[in-house]
Amino acid sequence: MATLTRLANLSVGEVRGLGGKRTETLSKAGIRTVADLLHHVPHRYIDRTQHAWIETVPLGEEVTVIGKVVKANLRRLRKKLTILDVYISDGSGSIKAVFFNQAFRARQLTEGTQVAFSGVVTIRNRERQFNSPAVDVLDAASEPMVTGRVVPIHSSVGNISPAMMRSAVHNAVSRARPIEDPIPPELVRRHKLIDRDRAFANIHFPEEKKDVKPARTRLVYDELFRLELALAIKQKQYREESSGIAHQLSGGLVETFIGGLPYSLTGDQSKALEAIEKDLREAVPMHRLLQGEVGSGKTVVAVAAMLSVIEGGYQTAVMAPTEVLAGQHFLSIVDLLSAAGMSPEIRGLGSDMGMDTLFGGEGPAIHVGLLTGSTALVNYRSSVNRAQLLEDVASGQVDLLIGTHALIQEGVNFKALGAAVVDEQHRFGVSQRVKLKAKAGMDDPDLLIMTATPIPRTMSMTMYGDLEVTIIEEMPPGRSPTFTEHLSKAEEEAAWALIRREVAEGRQAFVVCPLVEESAKIEAASATAEFERISRVLPDLRVGLIHGQMKSTDKEEAMSAFRDGLIDVLVATTVIEVGIDVPNATVMVIEDADRFGLSQLHQLRGRVGRGLHPGHCLLLADAITEDGEQRLLAMVATNDGFELANTDLRLRGQGTVFGTKQSGLTDLKLANVVDDEKILIKARRDAFDLIKKDPDLEDHPELAEEIRAMLGERAEWLFLS
């Protein structure tokens, strides 16, 4: 009896017909083992048990016909237009298929080839025809796997045709069976799953089409169960190997802070703070993801949590991905503390302002510092005395240090780091977060990861499956809605007219430059050129510029001038995507918006409508792809970030996310985290329950081996030995 572990250690080159160069071709496509080949499942099936004659196919309906190519004629009408006419016959009659600009089909559809065409049949010039139908080459009609049965259509890989793949998979399945099933029998019974051996047989070569769904359900469950088991083990090991701080929370500082704010916390904010404080009281280090839309109040919750830690005598840190965002956090946290009647004391300022400066009311003093590559504080017309600041951090005189990756560089030492907040964690590698934790010394700091990027629940159960997840969905009262509109480039004057009207009312606008993929320098040049153009288009307005290639001090000066109302229109690249908070900005114009991802578009839209006045987001674009058009339609249709995140996941595919080196996870081969959410929830619950009962999988050694075999190198990332 074969095990998936053994098949995962068996080269795909061992399968008949897949040796030599074909092994290399498959390896490049991620099919390296027999187990990988068994997970290369058909993308569709043709039921040849029900014979449909070409002569009787209906018009205007989606149909599949099968026949032999009897004639093919390629015509080149002009330089960029080719037309291929292909006739197939099944003995009852013939039908024509027309392919536009698909000249390669002439090599594929030669006379005598057995094929299936799928599409809608129409009438043209009294002749029935398909227009660019889907094509499946079935090869010789005598092939036993394509006659009188449900025919699986496996995707081609490189120059390996679907027929070759079908034959190879048939050989692999036949030789591998029976395939052992290590999933606990009680789980198989509880979810009414078919056995694994039958699942592999039926998904590749079903007797009837209805056999496919239960086969896929079983294999999807297995895939997600393995992943969630690995995440459960990682969470268990994190808890065992960490030495945390059981914070004694008196609540005095937090009560003063919350009570002094000019508004009340929302229900979601209060629940989030309760969950965080519960984590802080435990000796196990907190490992929590805090999700929330732009403007939902994550920062208020994070500050309240850090005050709990500070009151117990520990230091806290906030790490942001960019200097602009770190500076924004610094300003917003100082403003929050001041607004609550507390006294933020800025440590490490230059001699022109004294070594430290007090802002705010008469409440408790909180010592705050900003540490970035440049450590410039343009807002206070001063620069940080870096040596003094580092000395204050090391001696414990800084309660709350905000910065970029500079926080984890050599020379930065905390006296007692009790908690760290990492913003937009997907921009940091795992090793960087480990370095931040290492700054704490003996005990691991509690870790709160914040993101304004809406993550579908299914993604948070996979990518962040070892974290506890808290979501702030409720928006604070008074937040103005943002109206989104799609304009063609020919209609751009409407955007400039809106900006003029809003500026006349005392408000401000962003203009985001087109995304340039070639290089950061080209993007900077593009932004500069657009700044000059907008300055000519809006000569009566004060136009500023910010992009990633500017010096840190210049970027901060531009943002400071915009925040202070000295700039009416800020031309920018996506450097403003996260963290920029200018409540007076009400217009966001995004040029070539179809080239941006949905997540980016949503983040950019979140920069406006943050104050008392409604926001306007104008998407300037002439979409050239269907996906681009779908993104624009989705943005206009909803402001719900989680709905957009699900749409984005469907459009881009989960491989874009799982395939990143940082996540440590490869593409899921069968499961789709949006469509298979119900199965994922079951698999996650089962996996975490099993690890509670059998923490090291000692009673399920086959499962442990299978996880290692199927995740390969990624097992190291998941801390599996």
XYZ file of C-alpha atoms in Angstrom:
721
model
C 0.000 0.000 0.000
C 1.507 3.333 -1.063
C 1.597 6.345 1.225
C 1.497 9.969 0.120
C 4.811 10.397 1.961
C 6.457 7.740 -0.218
C 4.927 9.225 -3.367
C 6.216 12.662 -2.338
C 9.738 11.216 -2.256
C 9.417 9.499 -5.646
C 10.563 11.500 -8.690
C 7.975 12.160 -11.366
C 10.596 10.865 -13.808
C 9.790 7.352 -12.552
C 6.388 7.560 -14.263
C 6.281 5.991 -17.708
C 6.491 8.642 -20.430
C 7.740 11.451 -18.146
C 11.490 10.848 -18.078
C 14.337 12.946 -19.496
C 13.497 16.467 -20.667
C 9.869 16.035 -19.670
C 10.979 15.641 -16.053
C 12.723 19.022 -16.308
C 9.642 20.615 -17.890
C 7.381 19.313 -15.121
C 9.841 20.342 -12.412
C 9.783 23.959 -13.643
C 5.983 23.847 -13.297
C 6.247 22.609 -9.707
C 5.494 18.948 -10.494
C 8.581 17.220 -9.113
C 7.191 14.099 -7.457
C 4.529 11.480 -8.083
C 2.495 13.096 -5.283
C 2.644 16.410 -7.167
C 1.455 14.610 -10.315
C -1.506 13.090 -8.475
C -2.494 16.611 -7.399
C -2.424 17.811 -11.035
C -6.144 17.161 -11.364
C -8.276 17.637 -14.504
C -9.610 21.161 -15.067
C -12.748 19.751 -16.679
C -14.400 16.573 -17.921
C -16.146 15.571 -21.169
C -18.901 12.992 -20.817
C -18.601 10.678 -23.820
C -20.994 8.121 -22.364
C -23.807 10.346 -23.665
C -23.103 10.623 -27.407
C -24.185 13.979 -28.893
C -24.237 14.101 -32.699
C -23.004 17.243 -34.450
C -26.056 17.153 -36.692
C -28.410 17.738 -33.722
C -26.522 20.329 -31.610
C -28.805 23.222 -30.518
C -28.159 26.873 -31.378
C -27.418 29.527 -28.748
C -26.494 27.082 -25.979
C -23.165 26.085 -24.445
C -22.324 22.683 -25.976
C -19.398 20.309 -26.426
C -18.978 18.346 -29.651
C -16.361 15.756 -30.506
C -15.093 14.884 -33.944
C -12.164 14.498 -36.289
C -10.581 17.449 -38.091
C -11.416 17.118 -41.804
C -10.250 20.512 -43.015
C -8.223 23.477 -41.734
C -7.572 26.737 -43.572
C -5.407 29.583 -42.248
C -5.899 33.036 -43.780
C -3.786 36.138 -43.087
C -5.983 39.126 -43.953
C -3.572 41.816 -42.836
C -0.516 42.288 -40.641
C -2.292 41.836 -37.296
C -5.249 39.684 -38.305
C -5.276 35.946 -38.998
C -8.365 33.741 -39.309
C -8.293 29.957 -38.991
C -11.317 27.972 -40.207
C -11.467 24.392 -38.889
C -14.109 21.797 -39.809
C -14.706 18.682 -37.728
C -16.999 15.751 -38.436
C -18.383 12.857 -36.390
C -20.097 11.017 -39.255
C -23.507 12.623 -38.635
C -22.451 15.994 -39.963
C -19.756 18.640 -39.774
C -19.381 21.980 -38.014
C -17.023 24.916 -38.417
C -14.916 26.668 -35.788
C -13.429 30.119 -36.456
C -10.339 31.265 -34.552
C -9.157 34.902 -34.692
C -5.430 35.620 -34.254
C -4.715 32.082 -33.049
C -2.401 30.937 -35.828
C -0.775 28.371 -33.493
C -4.009 26.359 -33.711
C -3.088 25.440 -37.308
C -0.248 23.302 -35.927
C -2.487 21.850 -33.222
C -5.574 21.102 -35.334
C -4.186 19.133 -38.285
C -6.343 16.821 -40.390
C -7.199 13.580 -38.624
C -6.831 14.981 -35.100
C -9.572 13.940 -32.668
C -10.782 17.062 -30.801
C -13.542 18.456 -28.606
C -14.890 21.980 -29.207
C -16.846 23.731 -26.435
C -18.769 26.948 -26.919
C -21.973 28.485 -28.275
C -23.095 27.499 -31.773
C -24.381 30.294 -34.047
C -25.449 30.599 -37.680
C -23.450 32.681 -40.169
C -23.953 32.585 -43.932
C -26.333 29.642 -43.412
C -23.512 27.702 -41.800
C -23.332 26.556 -38.176
C -20.151 27.615 -36.419
C -18.289 28.204 -33.150
C -16.404 31.464 -32.607
C -13.063 30.743 -30.900
C -14.334 27.757 -28.859
C -12.393 26.049 -26.065
C -10.299 23.271 -27.577
C -9.321 19.908 -26.122
C -7.156 17.645 -28.260
C -8.151 14.033 -27.581
C -5.637 12.430 -29.949
C -6.542 9.145 -31.660
C -10.117 7.977 -31.280
C -8.745 4.524 -30.518
C -7.202 5.702 -27.236
C -9.162 3.733 -24.571
C -9.274 6.671 -22.129
C -11.189 8.939 -24.535
C -13.860 6.623 -25.928
C -17.179 5.731 -24.340
C -16.369 7.219 -20.947
C -16.038 10.428 -18.920
C -12.841 11.914 -20.356
C -10.638 13.900 -17.953
C -8.919 16.936 -19.448
C -5.595 17.499 -17.679
C -3.894 20.816 -18.390
C -0.858 20.645 -20.652
C 2.523 21.422 -19.096
C 4.985 23.048 -21.471
C 5.077 20.879 -24.574
C 3.525 17.913 -22.758
C 0.026 17.639 -24.203
C -3.156 16.920 -22.214
C -3.235 13.445 -23.771
C 0.328 12.719 -22.603
C -0.522 14.037 -19.126
C -3.688 11.919 -19.020
C -1.758 8.797 -19.954
C 1.005 9.488 -17.416
C -1.456 10.207 -14.611
C -3.346 7.005 -15.432
C -0.097 5.076 -15.123
C 0.780 6.812 -11.838
C -2.651 6.253 -10.268
C -2.691 2.588 -11.321
C 0.749 1.920 -9.848
C 0.152 3.913 -6.642
C -3.126 2.257 -5.658
C -4.162 1.389 -3.045
C -3.199 4.676 -1.350
C -3.032 4.639 2.449
C -5.292 6.955 4.473
C -3.694 8.425 7.655
C -6.558 10.800 8.463
C -8.213 9.689 11.744
C -11.208 7.474 10.824
C -13.524 9.390 13.173
C -12.961 12.577 11.134
C -13.625 10.748 7.863
C -16.894 9.421 9.324
C -17.917 12.736 10.911
C -17.649 14.650 7.632
C -18.943 11.747 5.501
C -15.804 11.749 3.366
C -14.943 9.014 0.890
C -11.638 7.201 1.439
C -8.467 8.737 0.027
C -7.684 5.923 -2.417
C -11.096 6.217 -4.089
C -10.809 10.029 -4.070
C -7.619 9.993 -6.163
C -9.076 7.420 -8.552
C -12.360 9.277 -9.014
C -10.980 12.771 -9.419
C -8.767 11.626 -12.289
C -10.868 8.907 -13.932
C -14.476 9.035 -12.709
C -17.011 6.479 -13.895
C -19.653 9.228 -13.822
C -19.417 12.995 -13.534
C -21.179 12.914 -10.151
C -18.170 11.028 -8.725
C -15.930 14.092 -9.079
C -17.408 16.361 -6.376
C -17.011 13.988 -3.381
C -13.500 13.111 -4.604
C -12.485 16.762 -4.728
C -14.086 17.478 -1.330
C -12.026 14.706 0.248
C -8.714 15.813 -1.275
C -9.349 19.495 -0.468
C -10.060 18.532 3.148
C -6.789 16.577 3.294
C -4.789 19.491 1.885
C -6.262 22.044 4.296
C -6.070 19.641 7.250
C -2.318 19.179 6.644
C -1.786 22.929 6.465
C -3.794 23.651 9.611
C -2.019 20.854 11.491
C 1.302 22.493 10.635
C 0.017 25.878 11.829
C -1.328 24.337 15.046
C 2.070 22.755 15.704
C 3.763 26.080 15.025
C 1.463 27.864 17.479
C 2.082 25.169 20.127
C 5.855 25.374 19.695
C 5.763 29.170 19.794
C 3.979 28.978 23.129
C 6.356 26.329 24.507
C 9.581 27.979 23.373
C 8.652 31.525 24.366
C 9.195 33.058 27.746
C 6.567 35.729 28.145
C 5.681 38.453 30.612
C 2.534 38.202 32.724
C 1.772 41.926 32.865
C 0.084 43.269 35.980
C -2.545 45.612 34.586
C -3.795 48.202 37.046
C -5.671 50.067 34.337
C -4.996 53.545 35.711
C -3.160 54.954 32.691
C -5.567 53.329 30.259
C -8.594 54.715 32.097
C -7.043 58.188 32.085
C -6.298 57.915 28.362
C -9.706 56.588 27.286
C -11.562 58.906 29.665
C -9.681 61.924 28.326
C -10.438 61.246 24.657
C -13.036 63.573 23.101
C -15.022 60.520 21.949
C -15.983 57.057 23.180
C -14.511 53.820 21.886
C -16.712 51.823 19.525
C -17.951 48.397 20.596
C -15.391 46.676 18.354
C -12.547 48.787 19.754
C -13.543 47.894 23.323
C -13.743 44.180 22.473
C -10.349 44.318 20.744
C -8.760 45.996 23.780
C -10.297 43.403 26.118
C -8.854 40.552 24.011
C -5.415 42.192 23.964
C -5.409 42.850 27.713
C -6.366 39.213 28.329
C -3.304 38.193 26.278
C -1.079 40.638 28.161
C -2.000 39.102 31.533
C -0.850 35.648 30.418
C 2.759 34.446 30.723
C 2.585 33.231 27.109
C 3.636 36.039 24.722
C 0.778 37.624 22.800
C 0.795 36.836 19.085
C -2.262 38.689 17.753
C -3.273 40.167 14.398
C -5.428 43.310 14.627
C -7.304 43.963 11.400
C -9.345 47.045 10.673
C -10.346 49.314 7.837
C -8.539 52.615 7.399
C -10.025 54.963 10.005
C -11.509 52.197 12.181
C -9.378 53.213 15.182
C -6.663 50.547 15.411
C -4.078 53.068 16.620
C -6.221 54.102 19.600
C -6.496 50.435 20.633
C -2.742 49.901 20.188
C -1.874 52.997 22.250
C -4.219 51.913 25.052
C -2.585 48.464 25.060
C 0.904 49.983 25.171
C -0.087 52.235 28.092
C -1.053 49.092 30.035
C 2.448 47.746 29.451
C 4.172 51.060 30.213
C 2.330 51.362 33.544
C 3.851 48.042 34.582
C 7.373 49.395 34.063
C 8.072 48.030 30.576
C 8.938 49.764 27.316
C 7.007 49.501 24.067
C 7.859 49.885 20.382
C 6.017 50.546 17.152
C 7.699 49.417 13.923
C 6.473 50.738 10.563
C 7.610 49.820 7.030
C 8.568 53.334 5.854
C 9.927 56.559 7.340
C 6.843 58.436 6.170
C 4.564 55.994 7.986
C 6.781 55.941 11.093
C 6.648 59.740 11.202
C 2.877 59.629 10.744
C 2.527 57.187 13.647
C 4.727 59.410 15.787
C 2.595 62.469 15.103
C -0.729 60.673 15.502
C 0.311 59.016 18.780
C 1.587 62.328 20.198
C -1.692 63.966 19.108
C -3.767 61.155 20.652
C -1.970 61.391 23.986
C -2.298 65.178 23.970
C -5.989 65.013 23.029
C -6.583 62.718 26.004
C -5.028 65.293 28.349
C -1.797 63.337 28.828
C 1.696 64.768 28.432
C 3.790 63.151 25.702
C 7.443 64.028 26.333
C 9.602 63.903 23.198
C 12.998 62.401 23.970
C 16.238 63.061 22.132
C 15.516 66.431 20.520
C 18.344 68.750 19.552
C 19.646 71.547 21.750
C 17.565 74.211 20.003
C 14.468 72.814 21.724
C 16.022 71.372 24.845
C 16.845 67.729 25.388
C 13.218 66.868 25.779
C 10.011 68.754 25.167
C 6.581 68.353 26.726
C 3.382 68.543 24.704
C -0.245 68.313 25.793
C -2.030 68.691 29.078
C -1.290 68.228 32.739
C -1.817 64.473 32.791
C 0.811 61.718 33.206
C 3.997 62.138 31.145
C 4.701 59.474 28.505
C 8.237 59.522 27.113
C 8.103 59.104 23.326
C 10.908 58.804 20.751
C 11.195 58.531 16.957
C 14.025 56.499 15.425
C 14.363 56.180 11.645
C 17.227 56.253 9.173
C 17.185 60.038 9.066
C 15.463 60.698 12.433
C 14.226 64.055 11.152
C 11.361 65.777 12.924
C 10.544 68.561 10.515
C 7.299 69.343 12.313
C 9.280 70.507 15.315
C 11.916 72.262 13.181
C 14.536 70.040 14.714
C 16.408 66.780 14.288
C 16.738 63.999 16.804
C 19.989 63.710 18.712
C 20.470 60.040 17.836
C 23.128 59.251 20.429
C 21.057 60.809 23.194
C 17.929 58.974 22.064
C 19.713 55.589 21.996
C 21.081 56.277 25.467
C 17.572 57.101 26.715
C 16.195 53.894 25.180
C 18.938 51.766 26.750
C 18.441 53.354 30.176
C 14.675 52.909 30.053
C 13.827 56.609 29.840
C 11.861 56.093 26.607
C 8.471 54.472 27.211
C 7.368 54.290 23.589
C 9.810 54.168 20.672
C 8.458 54.518 17.143
C 10.561 53.740 14.110
C 11.333 51.775 10.978
C 13.621 48.755 10.611
C 16.177 51.031 12.322
C 14.691 49.669 15.574
C 16.297 46.271 14.973
C 19.739 47.483 13.907
C 22.882 47.124 16.001
C 23.276 49.740 18.674
C 19.587 49.860 19.552
C 19.076 48.250 22.967
C 16.033 48.367 25.196
C 16.225 48.114 28.953
C 12.948 46.192 29.176
C 10.885 45.824 25.986
C 7.500 44.477 26.992
C 5.418 44.820 23.841
C 5.934 45.568 20.181
C 3.402 46.735 17.609
C 4.269 45.927 13.980
C 2.246 47.823 11.390
C 1.487 46.383 7.942
C 3.343 43.167 8.823
C 3.301 41.787 5.272
C 6.012 44.331 4.466
C 8.421 42.756 6.973
C 10.137 39.408 6.728
C 9.847 36.817 9.489
C 13.521 37.273 10.397
C 13.036 41.012 10.973
C 10.248 40.357 13.440
C 12.434 37.802 15.212
C 15.193 40.429 15.516
C 12.737 42.862 17.071
C 11.748 40.239 19.617
C 15.425 39.571 20.340
C 15.826 43.189 21.482
C 13.755 42.355 24.554
C 16.467 40.287 26.221
C 15.385 37.447 28.535
C 11.632 37.521 27.915
C 9.808 37.704 24.608
C 7.740 40.849 24.163
C 4.057 40.621 23.394
C 3.518 41.108 19.680
C 0.561 42.951 18.147
C 0.482 43.001 14.358
C -1.748 45.654 12.780
C -2.963 45.825 9.215
C -5.397 48.066 7.378
C -5.340 45.661 4.446
C -8.605 43.729 4.691
C -7.814 40.033 4.734
C -10.575 37.532 4.013
C -11.315 35.330 7.001
C -10.158 32.315 5.025
C -6.782 33.951 4.367
C -6.303 34.851 8.019
C -6.923 31.177 8.852
C -4.129 30.122 6.512
C -1.486 32.817 6.027
C -1.853 33.986 9.644
C -3.242 30.715 10.951
C -0.948 30.603 13.995
C -2.035 34.077 15.166
C -5.096 35.025 17.144
C -7.141 37.359 14.946
C -9.176 40.376 16.050
C -11.192 42.394 13.539
C -12.478 45.942 14.010
C -15.361 46.230 11.560
C -17.337 49.013 13.226
C -16.353 52.487 12.045
C -16.329 55.423 14.516
C -19.358 57.737 14.199
C -18.883 60.849 12.080
C -16.608 59.225 9.489
C -17.714 60.599 6.116
C -18.353 58.161 3.267
C -16.183 58.274 0.147
C -17.878 58.415 -3.244
C -16.024 56.525 -5.992
C -16.369 57.172 -9.716
C -14.659 55.764 -12.797
C -13.759 58.296 -15.500
C -12.143 57.662 -18.867
C -8.959 59.589 -19.607
C -10.938 61.734 -22.020
C -13.023 62.866 -19.035
C -10.104 63.927 -16.839
C -11.153 67.594 -16.913
C -14.020 66.611 -14.587
C -11.411 65.525 -12.032
C -9.536 68.832 -12.191
C -12.834 70.742 -11.939
C -13.723 68.822 -8.773
C -10.315 69.569 -7.270
C -10.772 73.288 -8.004
C -14.181 73.277 -6.298
C -12.931 71.422 -3.222
C -9.847 73.642 -2.849
C -12.084 76.711 -3.167
C -13.966 75.327 -0.153
C -10.674 75.147 1.773
C -9.972 71.457 1.225
C -7.109 69.479 -0.389
C -6.473 66.697 -2.914
C -4.126 63.854 -3.829
C -3.188 62.895 -7.394
C -1.564 59.455 -7.550
C 0.711 58.796 -10.510
C 0.471 55.717 -12.737
C 2.178 52.589 -11.485
C 5.550 52.080 -13.197
C 6.996 48.575 -12.868
C 10.384 49.035 -14.565
C 12.249 50.723 -11.699
C 11.908 53.113 -8.796
C 13.962 55.737 -10.674
C 11.642 55.614 -13.681
C 8.656 55.900 -11.345
C 10.243 58.944 -9.708
C 10.849 60.539 -13.134
C 7.251 59.788 -14.094
C 5.999 61.412 -10.896
C 8.145 64.497 -11.499
C 6.831 64.821 -15.066
C 3.251 64.458 -13.849
C 3.877 67.066 -11.133
C 4.980 69.509 -13.835
C 1.924 68.688 -15.971
C -0.537 69.079 -13.070
C 1.125 72.378 -12.155
C 0.281 73.593 -15.664
C -3.260 72.159 -15.534
C -3.912 73.800 -12.142
C -1.781 76.964 -12.333
C -3.788 78.797 -9.690
C -3.279 76.069 -7.052
C -0.299 75.185 -4.884
C 0.963 71.786 -6.116
C 3.471 69.605 -4.230
C 5.333 66.369 -4.989
C 6.311 63.274 -3.009
C 7.855 60.021 -4.265
C 9.999 57.188 -2.947
C 13.312 58.419 -4.374
C 13.241 61.729 -2.506
C 15.450 62.260 0.537
C 13.705 61.449 3.804
C 13.862 65.057 4.923
C 12.342 66.241 1.631
C 9.523 63.692 1.905
C 8.754 64.763 5.449
C 8.849 68.434 4.446
C 6.357 67.764 1.645
C 4.032 65.835 3.956
C 4.391 68.428 6.677
C 3.501 71.239 4.247
C 0.478 69.248 3.044
C -0.679 68.535 6.608
C -0.260 72.217 7.474
C -2.385 73.301 4.495
C 0.496 74.936 2.617
C -0.071 72.633 -0.381
C -3.453 72.277 -2.104
C -2.696 69.302 -4.348
C -0.104 66.637 -3.572
C 1.137 64.644 -6.580
C 2.401 61.328 -5.251
C 3.372 57.757 -5.976
C 2.117 54.866 -3.847
C 4.449 56.015 -1.056
C 1.214 57.473 0.379
C -0.611 54.133 0.215
C -0.609 53.539 3.960
C -0.601 55.656 7.062
C -0.966 59.187 5.709
C -3.587 60.996 7.769
C -4.695 64.407 6.487
C -8.361 64.870 7.497
C -8.686 67.973 5.295
C -7.950 65.967 2.107
C -11.205 65.108 0.328
C -10.205 64.208 -3.255
C -8.150 61.226 -4.439
C -7.450 61.046 -8.183
C -5.761 57.788 -9.243
C -4.355 57.815 -12.773
C -4.267 54.567 -14.798
C -6.184 53.038 -11.906
C -6.714 49.754 -13.769
C -3.009 48.981 -13.326
C -3.265 48.937 -9.526
C -4.356 45.986 -7.422
C -7.659 46.184 -5.544
C -5.912 46.257 -2.190
C -3.790 49.235 -3.278
C -6.784 51.060 -4.713
C -8.725 50.561 -1.490
C -5.787 51.745 0.616
C -5.373 54.843 -1.530
C -9.090 55.621 -1.330
C -8.786 55.407 2.447
C -6.559 58.506 2.456
C -9.586 60.788 1.891
C -12.888 61.296 3.664
C -11.126 61.061 7.033
C -12.527 64.332 8.363
C -15.872 66.103 8.521
C -16.368 66.304 4.755
C -17.185 63.483 2.312
C -14.361 62.019 0.239
C -14.243 61.661 -3.535
C -12.161 58.985 -5.257
C -11.852 59.337 -9.039
C -10.427 56.408 -10.984
C -8.957 57.710 -14.252
C -8.471 54.770 -16.587
C -9.151 53.208 -19.951
C -8.978 49.566 -18.871
C -7.128 47.349 -21.358
C -7.701 44.011 -19.593
C -10.803 42.262 -18.293
C -9.294 41.979 -14.804
C -8.545 45.705 -14.816
C -12.147 46.450 -15.739
C -13.389 44.118 -12.987
C -11.266 45.902 -10.381
C -12.657 49.294 -11.383
C -16.237 47.968 -11.272
C -15.623 46.472 -7.819
C -14.229 49.755 -6.470
C -17.244 51.711 -7.699
C -19.661 49.094 -6.344
C -18.539 48.962 -2.709
C -16.489 50.590 0.062
C -16.393 47.308 2.009
C -12.756 46.304 2.230
C -13.465 42.673 3.079
C -15.783 42.296 0.104
C -13.057 43.806 -2.087
C -10.466 41.477 -0.564
C -12.543 38.459 -1.550
C -12.981 39.871 -5.052
C -9.229 40.477 -5.275
C -8.539 36.926 -4.160
C -10.803 35.568 -6.889
C -9.247 37.785 -9.563
C -5.592 37.310 -8.672
C -5.767 33.775 -7.372
C -4.456 32.636 -4.012
C -1.087 31.632 -5.476
C -0.086 35.288 -5.598
C -0.334 35.375 -1.824
C 0.742 31.874 -0.883
C 3.593 31.883 -3.365
C 5.518 34.605 -1.535
C 8.704 33.530 0.163
C 7.713 35.418 3.287
C 4.518 33.474 3.857
C 6.409 30.200 3.699
C 3.498 28.500 1.971
C 3.318 27.220 -1.551
C 0.252 27.409 -3.764
C -2.595 25.245 -2.616
C -2.968 22.753 -5.437
C -6.655 21.888 -5.056
C -8.195 24.077 -2.373
C -9.499 27.561 -2.994
C -9.642 29.527 0.249
C -12.674 31.543 -0.871
C -14.832 28.808 -2.390
C -13.785 26.145 0.125
C -14.307 28.224 3.274
C -16.674 25.683 4.886
C -14.164 22.871 4.416
C -11.361 25.111 5.724
C -13.285 25.894 8.923
C -13.838 22.170 9.566
C -10.215 21.287 8.801
C -8.893 24.037 11.081
C -11.099 23.009 13.994
C -10.165 19.338 13.559
C -6.437 20.103 13.299
C -6.235 22.313 16.375
C -8.347 19.833 18.388
C -6.039 16.982 17.378
C -2.900 18.889 18.422
C -4.478 19.574 21.828
C -4.964 15.810 22.299
C -1.748 14.679 20.599
C 0.659 17.680 20.712
C 3.575 15.966 18.975
C 1.510 13.634 16.770
C 3.106 10.664 18.549
C -0.115 8.697 18.059
C -0.310 9.777 14.403
C 3.252 9.385 13.047
C 2.026 8.918 9.469
C 0.397 12.355 9.582
C 3.591 13.952 10.906
C 5.601 12.369 8.091
C 3.045 13.435 5.522
C 3.171 17.073 6.647
C 6.949 17.107 6.308
C 6.838 15.381 2.933
C 4.105 17.549 1.421
C 5.395 20.905 2.713
C 9.033 20.099 1.918
C 11.393 22.986 2.662
C 8.496 24.977 4.049
C 8.403 22.636 7.038
C 11.434 24.513 8.405
C 9.506 27.787 8.266
C 6.692 26.083 10.171
C 9.203 25.044 12.863
C 8.671 21.340 12.175
C 11.722 19.273 13.069
